[in-house]
Amino acid sequence: MKKIVGIVVVLLLSLALLAGCGGNDNAGNGNANGNENGDVVTLRVGHVLSADHSYQMGLERFAELVDEKTNGSVKVQVFANSQLGNERDLVEGMQLNTVEMGLISTGPISGFVPEIMLFDLPYIFENTNHAEAVLDGEIGQLIDGKILDAGIRNLAWWEQGYRSVYNNVRPIETPADMAGVSIRVMENPLMMDTFSVMDGNPTPMAWGEVYTGLQQGVIDAAEGAAETAYTGGFGEVTTYGSLTKQFYSAVPLLVSESVFSNLTADQQAALQEAAIEARDYQREIIREREAQFLNKMEEAGVIFNEPDLAPFREIVQPLYEKYADEIGGMDLIQQVLDAAN
């Protein structure tokens, strides 16, 4: 009797082992129908700007495309207004696998990936065509690799456009006009140094605190792209808008590499394709809305000026050499500059 029981046990164990091997043969082959259990994957993507910003519009389009391209096996939920945390929280969350995705400006990422400050160098890009050629090309891919080393994957480079200064002290016609002006900047040493060399007083502050900071006089100024300034309410709490265009704001659409690697091959491809298509859509919105929002802020009472940018470009040049070692060397910086030709 014991012998028969033993044989039965061996047979049952063998069948279980064969079943397990059969399941492994299907794993990772890549299909657009979710995991082997047919479960739907839900990805939350957070950003810190308002629900009427092009971030939101682009991400909603991204969600639609992902749904279409995966036949509903991957769903994307979009959270605006820092609902999933500020930008630093989102970066840390993706590293810790507590947040799946984030659309995040480069500033806070520099604490984890210093090489990303290459794109934050003031006046590094001549125009948007120059910026897009670099971001979508080999140099952008190089920085993507540095981001991946931090456990996060960049699916595509989105944008905010050029960032300018909005303040309640005076029009900024020359770098000297920044002297003594307390200006909110992102948590990024290069951005802080950009205003320090103009004798400004850069103050790191989470985006969610900026409107109140300007309203209550905690800070004199903030800097941002036209759409971000408008949707952030700058027309209500600032007097002067100076189109200094010190930074081109590149914005990576990021996903936790741990999350990404657990998707099937087809789902990964769908996510990548959707990110690029939605990127192009978001860039179009930025172009269409920039002049519109500047006009709306002017109608609200903001006094605009367009300074000569040559003195601004000149005063920040020492920062290129200061940060060269952190961001890949002067040769890499020169490659970016040469890409404008």
Short mmCIF file of C-alpha atoms in Angstrom, two decimals:
data_model
loop_
_atom_site.label_atom_id
_atom_site.label_comp_id
_atom_site.label_asym_id
_atom_site.label_seq_id
_atom_site.Cartn_x
_atom_site.Cartn_y
_atom_site.Cartn_z
CA MET A 1 0.00 0.00 0.00
CA LYS A 2 2.79 2.44 0.92
CA LYS A 3 4.46 1.63 -2.40
CA ILE A 4 1.29 2.49 -4.36
CA VAL A 5 0.88 5.78 -2.48
CA GLY A 6 4.50 6.64 -3.23
CA ILE A 7 3.98 5.99 -6.94
CA VAL A 8 0.88 8.19 -6.97
CA VAL A 9 2.76 11.02 -5.23
CA VAL A 10 5.61 10.82 -7.75
CA LEU A 11 3.13 10.91 -10.64
CA LEU A 12 1.36 13.95 -9.20
CA LEU A 13 4.66 15.79 -8.68
CA SER A 14 5.71 15.00 -12.24
CA LEU A 15 2.45 16.30 -13.65
CA ALA A 16 2.83 19.52 -11.63
CA LEU A 17 6.37 20.01 -12.89
CA LEU A 18 5.30 19.49 -16.50
CA ALA A 19 2.47 21.99 -16.06
CA GLY A 20 4.92 24.54 -14.69
CA CYS A 21 7.31 24.05 -17.61
CA GLY A 22 4.45 24.46 -20.06
CA GLY A 23 3.53 27.78 -18.45
CA ASN A 24 7.11 29.05 -18.68
CA ASP A 25 7.17 28.37 -22.41
CA ASN A 26 4.47 31.02 -22.87
CA ALA A 27 5.93 33.61 -20.50
CA GLY A 28 7.57 36.68 -22.02
CA ASN A 29 6.68 35.78 -25.59
CA GLY A 30 4.85 39.10 -25.88
CA ASN A 31 1.20 39.53 -26.59
CA ALA A 32 -1.12 42.50 -26.32
CA ASN A 33 -3.63 40.74 -24.10
CA GLY A 34 -2.05 41.42 -20.72
CA ASN A 35 -0.37 38.81 -18.58
CA GLU A 36 -1.07 35.09 -18.81
CA ASN A 37 -3.98 35.38 -16.40
CA GLY A 38 -5.61 37.97 -18.63
CA ASP A 39 -5.34 40.64 -15.92
CA VAL A 40 -5.50 44.27 -17.03
CA VAL A 41 -2.41 46.30 -16.13
CA THR A 42 -3.12 49.77 -14.70
CA LEU A 43 -0.44 52.46 -14.89
CA ARG A 44 -0.82 55.70 -12.95
CA VAL A 45 0.98 58.70 -14.41
CA GLY A 46 1.35 61.87 -12.35
CA HIS A 47 2.27 65.46 -13.13
CA VAL A 48 2.28 68.66 -11.09
CA LEU A 49 0.54 71.06 -13.45
CA SER A 50 -3.14 71.91 -13.84
CA ALA A 51 -5.73 69.76 -15.55
CA ASP A 52 -6.04 72.30 -18.38
CA HIS A 53 -2.32 72.20 -19.23
CA SER A 54 -1.04 70.49 -22.39
CA TYR A 55 0.59 67.93 -20.07
CA GLN A 56 -2.90 66.69 -19.25
CA MET A 57 -4.10 66.78 -22.84
CA GLY A 58 -1.02 64.92 -24.04
CA LEU A 59 -1.31 62.30 -21.31
CA GLU A 60 -4.99 61.75 -21.98
CA ARG A 61 -4.10 61.16 -25.63
CA PHE A 62 -1.31 58.82 -24.48
CA ALA A 63 -3.85 56.87 -22.40
CA GLU A 64 -6.17 56.51 -25.40
CA LEU A 65 -3.34 55.31 -27.63
CA VAL A 66 -2.12 52.77 -25.07
CA ASP A 67 -5.64 51.41 -24.71
CA GLU A 68 -5.96 51.07 -28.50
CA LYS A 69 -2.53 49.59 -29.10
CA THR A 70 -2.82 46.98 -26.31
CA ASN A 71 -6.44 46.02 -27.02
CA GLY A 72 -7.34 47.21 -23.55
CA SER A 73 -4.77 45.12 -21.69
CA VAL A 74 -3.02 48.24 -20.34
CA LYS A 75 -4.94 51.16 -18.87
CA VAL A 76 -3.37 54.53 -18.06
CA GLN A 77 -4.82 56.78 -15.35
CA VAL A 78 -3.74 60.45 -15.38
CA PHE A 79 -3.34 62.49 -12.18
CA ALA A 80 -2.80 66.27 -12.37
CA ASN A 81 -2.03 68.94 -9.74
CA SER A 82 0.54 66.91 -7.77
CA GLN A 83 -2.09 64.36 -6.71
CA LEU A 84 0.57 61.65 -6.70
CA GLY A 85 3.18 63.96 -5.15
CA ASN A 86 5.57 66.66 -6.29
CA GLU A 87 8.13 65.96 -8.99
CA ARG A 88 10.82 64.72 -6.63
CA ASP A 89 8.23 62.44 -4.98
CA LEU A 90 7.37 61.02 -8.41
CA VAL A 91 11.00 60.29 -9.25
CA GLU A 92 11.57 58.55 -5.92
CA GLY A 93 8.27 56.71 -6.29
CA MET A 94 9.30 55.27 -9.64
CA GLN A 95 12.60 54.13 -8.17
CA LEU A 96 10.81 52.52 -5.21
CA ASN A 97 8.07 51.12 -7.45
CA THR A 98 5.29 52.95 -5.57
CA VAL A 99 4.41 55.09 -8.62
CA GLU A 100 4.36 53.72 -12.14
CA MET A 101 4.87 56.81 -14.33
CA GLY A 102 5.49 60.54 -14.29
CA LEU A 103 5.76 63.46 -16.71
CA ILE A 104 8.46 65.47 -14.99
CA SER A 105 10.58 68.52 -15.77
CA THR A 106 14.33 68.02 -15.79
CA GLY A 107 15.08 70.15 -12.73
CA PRO A 108 14.27 67.68 -9.93
CA ILE A 109 15.70 64.75 -11.92
CA SER A 110 19.18 66.29 -11.75
CA GLY A 111 19.50 65.12 -8.13
CA PHE A 112 19.32 61.54 -9.39
CA VAL A 113 20.77 61.94 -12.91
CA PRO A 114 23.16 64.93 -13.03
CA GLU A 115 23.83 64.40 -16.75
CA ILE A 116 20.31 65.60 -17.51
CA MET A 117 21.49 69.13 -16.70
CA LEU A 118 23.02 69.15 -20.18
CA PHE A 119 19.60 70.24 -21.42
CA ASP A 120 19.23 72.78 -18.62
CA LEU A 121 22.27 74.81 -19.62
CA PRO A 122 20.96 78.34 -20.16
CA TYR A 123 20.70 79.28 -23.83
CA ILE A 124 22.06 75.89 -24.98
CA PHE A 125 19.42 75.69 -27.74
CA GLU A 126 19.03 78.23 -30.53
CA ASN A 127 15.37 77.38 -31.18
CA THR A 128 12.81 74.62 -30.81
CA ASN A 129 13.93 72.83 -33.99
CA HIS A 130 17.44 72.66 -32.56
CA ALA A 131 16.13 71.34 -29.24
CA GLU A 132 13.98 68.66 -30.83
CA ALA A 133 16.81 67.47 -33.09
CA VAL A 134 19.04 66.96 -30.04
CA LEU A 135 16.42 65.44 -27.75
CA ASP A 136 15.07 63.03 -30.37
CA GLY A 137 18.53 62.06 -31.62
CA GLU A 138 21.66 60.33 -30.36
CA ILE A 139 22.39 62.82 -27.58
CA GLY A 140 18.88 62.41 -26.21
CA GLN A 141 19.36 58.64 -26.29
CA LEU A 142 22.63 59.02 -24.40
CA ILE A 143 20.85 60.84 -21.58
CA ASP A 144 18.07 58.24 -21.73
CA GLY A 145 20.73 55.66 -20.85
CA LYS A 146 21.79 57.68 -17.80
CA ILE A 147 18.17 57.86 -16.65
CA LEU A 148 17.85 54.10 -17.10
CA ASP A 149 20.88 53.61 -14.86
CA ALA A 150 18.76 55.22 -12.12
CA GLY A 151 16.06 52.58 -12.57
CA ILE A 152 13.70 54.70 -14.67
CA ARG A 153 13.00 54.57 -18.41
CA ASN A 154 12.34 57.62 -20.57
CA LEU A 155 9.76 56.83 -23.24
CA ALA A 156 9.95 60.19 -25.06
CA TRP A 157 10.98 63.82 -24.61
CA TRP A 158 7.98 66.12 -24.28
CA GLU A 159 8.32 69.85 -23.53
CA GLN A 160 7.08 73.05 -21.94
CA GLY A 161 8.85 75.45 -24.30
CA TYR A 162 11.11 78.36 -23.36
CA ARG A 163 11.05 79.62 -19.77
CA SER A 164 11.01 83.34 -18.99
CA VAL A 165 10.87 85.55 -15.90
CA TYR A 166 7.66 86.89 -14.32
CA ASN A 167 8.03 89.25 -11.37
CA ASN A 168 6.64 92.06 -9.23
CA VAL A 169 9.74 94.27 -9.01
CA ARG A 170 10.71 95.61 -12.43
CA PRO A 171 11.01 94.67 -16.12
CA ILE A 172 14.12 92.53 -16.71
CA GLU A 173 15.88 94.31 -19.58
CA THR A 174 19.45 93.27 -18.67
CA PRO A 175 21.01 90.70 -16.31
CA ALA A 176 21.65 93.54 -13.85
CA ASP A 177 17.90 93.95 -13.42
CA MET A 178 17.80 90.58 -11.65
CA ALA A 179 19.90 91.96 -8.77
CA GLY A 180 18.21 91.32 -5.44
CA VAL A 181 15.12 89.72 -6.99
CA SER A 182 13.97 86.63 -5.10
CA ILE A 183 12.97 84.15 -7.80
CA ARG A 184 11.50 80.68 -7.50
CA VAL A 185 13.49 78.04 -9.37
CA MET A 186 13.30 74.28 -9.55
CA GLU A 187 15.46 72.18 -7.26
CA ASN A 188 18.41 72.25 -9.63
CA PRO A 189 21.86 73.73 -8.85
CA LEU A 190 22.49 74.82 -12.43
CA MET A 191 19.21 76.74 -12.58
CA MET A 192 20.00 78.35 -9.24
CA ASP A 193 23.46 79.36 -10.45
CA THR A 194 21.97 80.87 -13.61
CA PHE A 195 20.22 83.53 -11.54
CA SER A 196 23.02 83.78 -8.99
CA VAL A 197 25.46 84.99 -11.67
CA MET A 198 22.95 87.78 -12.35
CA ASP A 199 22.96 88.64 -8.61
CA GLY A 200 19.42 87.35 -8.23
CA ASN A 201 18.24 85.40 -5.20
CA PRO A 202 17.17 81.94 -6.45
CA THR A 203 14.79 80.10 -4.14
CA PRO A 204 13.92 76.42 -4.69
CA MET A 205 10.22 75.80 -4.17
CA ALA A 206 7.72 73.09 -5.10
CA TRP A 207 5.44 74.12 -7.96
CA GLY A 208 2.32 73.82 -5.83
CA GLU A 209 3.57 76.64 -3.57
CA VAL A 210 4.50 79.15 -6.28
CA TYR A 211 1.16 80.92 -6.78
CA THR A 212 0.74 81.55 -3.07
CA GLY A 213 4.39 82.55 -2.74
CA LEU A 214 3.95 85.23 -5.41
CA GLN A 215 0.59 86.33 -4.02
CA GLN A 216 1.90 86.74 -0.47
CA GLY A 217 5.27 88.24 -1.43
CA VAL A 218 7.32 85.31 -0.15
CA ILE A 219 9.07 85.47 -3.53
CA ASP A 220 9.32 88.35 -5.98
CA ALA A 221 9.42 86.30 -9.14
CA ALA A 222 9.11 82.94 -10.83
CA GLU A 223 10.17 81.64 -14.19
CA GLY A 224 8.33 79.37 -16.55
CA ALA A 225 7.05 78.74 -20.06
CA ALA A 226 4.09 80.73 -21.38
CA GLU A 227 1.49 77.98 -20.99
CA THR A 228 2.71 77.02 -17.53
CA ALA A 229 2.74 80.66 -16.42
CA TYR A 230 -0.81 81.20 -17.65
CA THR A 231 -2.33 77.99 -16.28
CA GLY A 232 -0.37 78.60 -13.06
CA GLY A 233 -2.15 81.93 -12.57
CA PHE A 234 0.84 84.22 -13.09
CA GLY A 235 -1.46 86.71 -14.81
CA GLU A 236 -3.15 87.23 -11.45
CA VAL A 237 -0.09 87.57 -9.20
CA THR A 238 2.72 89.15 -11.27
CA THR A 239 3.16 92.57 -12.84
CA TYR A 240 6.00 92.10 -15.34
CA GLY A 241 6.69 89.39 -17.89
CA SER A 242 10.18 89.50 -19.42
CA LEU A 243 10.80 87.10 -22.31
CA THR A 244 14.31 86.19 -21.19
CA LYS A 245 14.00 82.59 -22.49
CA GLN A 246 16.85 81.36 -20.30
CA PHE A 247 15.90 77.67 -20.39
CA TYR A 248 14.27 75.39 -22.91
CA SER A 249 12.16 73.07 -20.77
CA ALA A 250 12.55 69.47 -21.92
CA VAL A 251 10.16 67.09 -20.15
CA PRO A 252 10.71 63.31 -20.16
CA LEU A 253 7.77 60.90 -19.93
CA LEU A 254 9.10 58.38 -17.44
CA VAL A 255 8.12 54.88 -16.34
CA SER A 256 9.56 52.71 -13.60
CA GLU A 257 11.90 50.23 -15.27
CA SER A 258 10.68 47.54 -12.89
CA VAL A 259 7.12 48.14 -14.07
CA PHE A 260 8.14 48.34 -17.73
CA SER A 261 10.14 45.11 -17.59
CA ASN A 262 7.08 43.24 -16.27
CA LEU A 263 5.03 44.11 -19.34
CA THR A 264 4.94 41.80 -22.34
CA ALA A 265 7.09 42.69 -25.34
CA ASP A 266 4.05 43.86 -27.30
CA GLN A 267 2.85 45.99 -24.41
CA GLN A 268 6.29 47.58 -24.11
CA ALA A 269 6.30 48.39 -27.82
CA ALA A 270 2.78 49.83 -27.58
CA LEU A 271 3.79 52.07 -24.68
CA GLN A 272 6.81 53.35 -26.58
CA GLU A 273 4.83 54.03 -29.75
CA ALA A 274 2.05 55.77 -27.84
CA ALA A 275 4.55 57.98 -25.99
CA ILE A 276 6.07 59.22 -29.27
CA GLU A 277 2.72 59.84 -30.95
CA ALA A 278 1.39 61.67 -27.89
CA ARG A 279 4.66 63.66 -27.70
CA ASP A 280 4.06 65.03 -31.20
CA TYR A 281 0.49 65.87 -30.27
CA GLN A 282 1.57 67.68 -27.09
CA ARG A 283 4.25 69.65 -28.94
CA GLU A 284 1.64 70.87 -31.43
CA ILE A 285 -0.54 72.10 -28.58
CA ILE A 286 2.39 73.99 -27.04
CA ARG A 287 3.05 75.78 -30.34
CA GLU A 288 -0.60 76.70 -30.84
CA ARG A 289 -1.15 78.01 -27.31
CA GLU A 290 2.02 79.99 -26.57
CA ALA A 291 1.09 83.29 -28.23
CA GLN A 292 -2.51 82.87 -27.09
CA PHE A 293 -1.54 82.64 -23.43
CA LEU A 294 0.93 85.52 -23.59
CA ASN A 295 -1.90 87.65 -25.01
CA LYS A 296 -4.26 86.54 -22.26
CA MET A 297 -1.78 87.45 -19.53
CA GLU A 298 -1.20 90.83 -21.18
CA GLU A 299 -4.97 91.40 -21.22
CA ALA A 300 -4.98 90.55 -17.50
CA GLY A 301 -2.50 93.36 -16.86
CA VAL A 302 0.96 91.78 -17.15
CA ILE A 303 3.42 94.21 -18.76
CA PHE A 304 5.67 92.35 -21.22
CA ASN A 305 9.07 93.24 -22.61
CA GLU A 306 11.49 91.46 -24.95
CA PRO A 307 15.09 92.11 -23.89
CA ASP A 308 18.19 91.69 -26.01
CA LEU A 309 19.33 88.17 -25.10
CA ALA A 310 23.01 88.66 -25.99
CA PRO A 311 24.05 89.99 -22.53
CA PHE A 312 22.18 87.13 -20.86
CA ARG A 313 23.93 84.56 -23.04
CA GLU A 314 27.29 86.12 -22.26
CA ILE A 315 26.93 86.26 -18.48
CA VAL A 316 26.04 82.57 -18.14
CA GLN A 317 28.91 81.20 -20.25
CA PRO A 318 31.13 80.34 -17.24
CA LEU A 319 28.45 77.88 -16.12
CA TYR A 320 29.15 75.69 -19.15
CA GLU A 321 32.68 75.01 -17.94
CA LYS A 322 31.63 74.80 -14.28
CA TYR A 323 29.16 71.98 -14.97
CA ALA A 324 30.96 70.29 -17.85
CA ASP A 325 32.34 67.39 -15.82
CA GLU A 326 28.96 66.58 -14.27
CA ILE A 327 27.08 66.52 -17.53
CA GLY A 328 29.45 64.68 -19.84
CA GLY A 329 32.26 67.09 -20.73
CA MET A 330 32.79 70.11 -22.95
CA ASP A 331 32.91 67.91 -26.04
CA LEU A 332 29.32 66.81 -25.45
CA ILE A 333 28.23 70.40 -24.84
CA GLN A 334 29.89 71.37 -28.11
CA GLN A 335 28.03 68.59 -29.92
CA VAL A 336 24.76 70.08 -28.74
CA LEU A 337 25.80 73.56 -29.86
CA ASP A 338 26.99 72.25 -33.24
CA ALA A 339 23.64 70.54 -33.83
CA ALA A 340 22.14 73.97 -34.42
CA ASN A 341 24.05 74.25 -37.71
#
